[in-house]
Amino acid sequence: MLTPSANSRLKRKMLETQTQCSEEKEEPRELDSKIGKVDRVLGSPQDPNVRSGAIFILENASLKKGLVKKEWKILNSHDDANLLLKQNKSLNDYRPDIVFEALRSVIDSPLNKYGLVEAIFVKIDGGALFEIKPHVRIPRTCKRFCGLIGLSYNSKKVVHIDDYVSSLSDHMTPVFVVGAMVNGKVKEDHTHDYISVSDYPLGAKCCVGLICDALEQKWKLF
């Protein structure tokens, strides 16, 4: 049996323990609140106020089918060089690796991870157009990519891509058309502005990477 003095000390001890437990329970809520604020600053896809994303169009992609050993496949200049040369074909017209690397650059970019790539379209040099969803997981090798389904022309208007992108309005959805072929140029028929991001010829993967990086800086994803 406890004495009045001991009973009083026990009550104080229980009260202190309850107060400490209450403070520990409140801590996670405070942390959750901070995490929620960070998500909104970074432009989390769950944020209802997030801006619309960017659209990419990969033009003149080299995805040409051919019959090899009684099987249809996407021809490429590496594995099918002998066949193509026998048919007097230019190896530069059979480069599916260009569009594959450009797609990987967009899909693997932080811009896409934040849900700010709205759509990706691929237009093959034969004229057909198809869409690849930004959330899709494409194969990690070009050979497997081809199983499922360059140097670019320089515009006379050379821009600094960071300055160009930062000048775009936040109320518009930017659409970037990037050539996915070895030689040639992107048609200007449906373009608002025709630019080059470098004084030197760049591959599609490099161009897409520069654009994604500029958008990530503009929208303060880091």
XYZ file of C-alpha atoms in Angstrom:
222
model
C 0.000 0.000 0.000
C 1.305 3.449 -1.031
C 1.697 6.295 1.437
C 0.116 9.671 0.535
C 3.583 11.014 -0.295
C 4.435 8.066 -2.545
C 1.022 8.227 -4.178
C 1.559 11.928 -4.985
C 4.978 11.230 -6.558
C 3.468 8.430 -8.689
C 0.730 10.727 -9.978
C 3.307 13.384 -10.924
C 5.393 10.726 -12.723
C 2.361 9.475 -14.689
C 1.431 13.045 -15.625
C 4.984 13.755 -16.910
C 4.955 10.510 -18.947
C 1.604 11.402 -20.566
C 2.858 14.890 -21.445
C 6.032 13.461 -23.029
C 4.028 10.898 -25.076
C 1.684 13.658 -26.229
C 4.638 15.738 -27.480
C 6.135 12.747 -29.311
C 2.817 12.072 -31.080
C 2.560 15.661 -32.248
C 6.033 15.608 -33.833
C 5.147 13.463 -36.891
C 2.197 15.740 -37.674
C 4.514 18.733 -37.675
C 6.956 16.839 -39.927
C 4.142 15.809 -42.285
C 3.090 19.444 -42.507
C 6.627 20.452 -43.479
C 6.836 17.715 -46.109
C 3.544 18.849 -47.594
C 4.856 22.403 -47.887
C 8.026 21.196 -49.650
C 5.953 19.211 -52.170
C 4.000 22.291 -53.088
C 7.157 24.380 -53.525
C 8.753 21.749 -55.739
C 5.704 21.496 -57.960
C 4.506 18.053 -56.914
C 2.098 16.446 -59.440
C -0.454 16.204 -56.598
C -0.498 19.981 -56.219
C -3.793 21.270 -57.757
C -2.082 24.556 -58.636
C 0.696 22.922 -60.691
C 1.206 24.308 -64.200
C 0.618 22.353 -67.399
C 3.567 20.340 -68.689
C 5.631 20.400 -71.866
C 4.931 18.459 -75.070
C 7.698 16.858 -77.138
C 7.447 15.826 -80.806
C 10.313 13.737 -82.219
C 10.290 14.322 -85.967
C 11.511 12.097 -88.840
C 12.312 9.100 -86.654
C 14.043 6.223 -88.482
C 11.744 3.287 -87.732
C 11.676 1.342 -90.985
C 10.609 -2.293 -91.197
C 12.405 -4.890 -93.275
C 12.259 -8.648 -93.869
C 15.381 -10.329 -92.464
C 15.642 -14.148 -92.441
C 11.875 -14.446 -92.955
C 11.137 -12.177 -89.988
C 9.980 -8.564 -89.959
C 12.021 -6.192 -87.804
C 13.042 -2.553 -87.423
C 16.192 -2.219 -89.522
C 19.266 -0.545 -88.082
C 22.624 0.439 -89.548
C 24.590 -1.669 -87.066
C 23.026 -5.121 -87.279
C 21.733 -4.909 -90.848
C 24.574 -3.003 -92.529
C 25.409 -5.749 -95.057
C 21.790 -6.127 -96.173
C 21.288 -2.373 -96.523
C 24.519 -1.853 -98.477
C 23.601 -4.664 -100.883
C 20.357 -2.795 -101.559
C 22.267 0.490 -102.041
C 20.568 2.017 -99.005
C 22.098 4.824 -96.970
C 22.962 3.653 -93.468
C 22.082 7.101 -92.137
C 18.410 6.423 -92.974
C 18.320 3.455 -90.572
C 19.138 4.890 -87.144
C 16.386 3.920 -84.654
C 18.914 4.489 -81.864
C 18.489 8.256 -82.271
C 14.791 8.329 -81.377
C 15.338 5.666 -78.708
C 17.959 7.771 -76.906
C 15.816 10.913 -77.230
C 12.826 9.089 -75.704
C 14.960 7.813 -72.848
C 16.236 11.342 -72.241
C 12.679 12.692 -71.883
C 11.197 9.800 -69.895
C 14.148 9.537 -67.472
C 14.385 13.307 -66.911
C 13.488 14.925 -63.556
C 11.014 17.031 -65.549
C 9.008 13.880 -66.318
C 9.425 12.496 -62.788
C 7.641 15.611 -61.514
C 4.784 14.983 -63.947
C 5.595 18.001 -66.117
C 5.818 16.183 -69.465
C 2.292 16.261 -70.835
C 2.794 14.147 -73.972
C 5.448 12.642 -76.261
C 4.776 12.142 -79.968
C 6.962 10.336 -82.496
C 6.600 11.038 -86.208
C 8.394 8.545 -88.438
C 9.934 9.627 -91.720
C 7.112 7.826 -93.564
C 4.624 10.307 -92.079
C 2.859 8.169 -89.449
C 2.465 9.720 -85.996
C 2.075 7.877 -82.698
C 2.083 8.829 -79.028
C 4.139 7.398 -76.172
C 2.707 8.071 -72.722
C 5.174 9.868 -70.402
C 4.624 7.294 -67.633
C 5.409 4.281 -69.839
C 8.549 2.217 -69.157
C 10.401 1.708 -72.409
C 13.045 -1.052 -72.756
C 16.534 -0.173 -71.594
C 18.202 -1.302 -74.839
C 17.590 -0.161 -78.407
C 17.306 -3.744 -79.651
C 14.443 -4.536 -77.274
C 12.834 -1.192 -78.058
C 12.826 -1.999 -81.781
C 11.357 -5.403 -81.003
C 8.294 -3.707 -79.495
C 7.204 -1.717 -82.039
C 21.713 12.299 -85.470
C 22.889 15.148 -86.349
C 20.194 17.810 -86.570
C 19.726 20.719 -88.965
C 20.755 24.104 -87.575
C 18.262 26.944 -87.743
C 19.593 30.399 -88.556
C 18.146 31.615 -85.239
C 20.511 30.428 -82.501
C 19.264 30.982 -78.937
C 20.516 30.394 -75.421
C 18.003 27.737 -74.393
C 17.878 28.796 -70.708
C 17.035 32.405 -71.628
C 14.591 31.298 -74.336
C 12.659 28.972 -72.028
C 12.607 31.444 -69.117
C 10.930 34.007 -71.400
C 7.990 31.652 -72.109
C 4.691 32.408 -70.385
C 3.690 30.181 -67.459
C 0.140 30.173 -68.856
C 1.046 28.312 -72.045
C 1.934 24.696 -72.800
C 5.274 24.671 -74.640
C 5.559 22.197 -77.522
C 9.076 21.307 -78.714
C 9.600 19.593 -82.069
C 13.018 17.896 -82.192
C 14.453 16.185 -85.277
C 15.121 12.474 -84.668
C 17.005 11.784 -87.905
C 20.650 11.833 -89.013
C 20.330 14.408 -91.804
C 17.682 16.873 -92.946
C 15.500 19.439 -91.222
C 12.244 19.654 -89.338
C 9.356 21.116 -91.345
C 8.377 24.628 -90.319
C 4.716 24.300 -91.348
C 3.207 24.167 -87.854
C 5.918 25.833 -85.783
C 5.524 29.161 -83.993
C 9.271 29.712 -83.730
C 12.169 27.934 -85.467
C 15.344 27.903 -83.399
C 18.665 26.171 -82.841
C 20.024 25.564 -79.339
C 23.673 25.512 -80.425
C 26.080 26.843 -83.040
C 27.131 23.234 -83.567
C 25.138 20.219 -84.793
C 23.772 18.185 -81.877
C 22.094 14.805 -81.526
C 18.413 14.577 -80.594
C 19.270 13.179 -77.143
C 21.475 16.181 -76.370
C 18.873 18.694 -77.623
C 16.115 17.101 -75.540
C 18.389 17.072 -72.488
C 19.113 20.801 -72.837
C 15.403 21.591 -73.154
C 14.452 19.461 -70.125
C 17.205 21.045 -68.047
C 16.071 24.567 -68.993
C 12.442 23.772 -68.074
C 13.520 22.230 -64.767
C 15.400 25.437 -63.920
C 12.508 27.670 -65.012
C 9.949 25.771 -62.941
C 12.361 25.516 -59.961
C 12.177 21.752 -59.548
C 15.392 21.757 -57.492
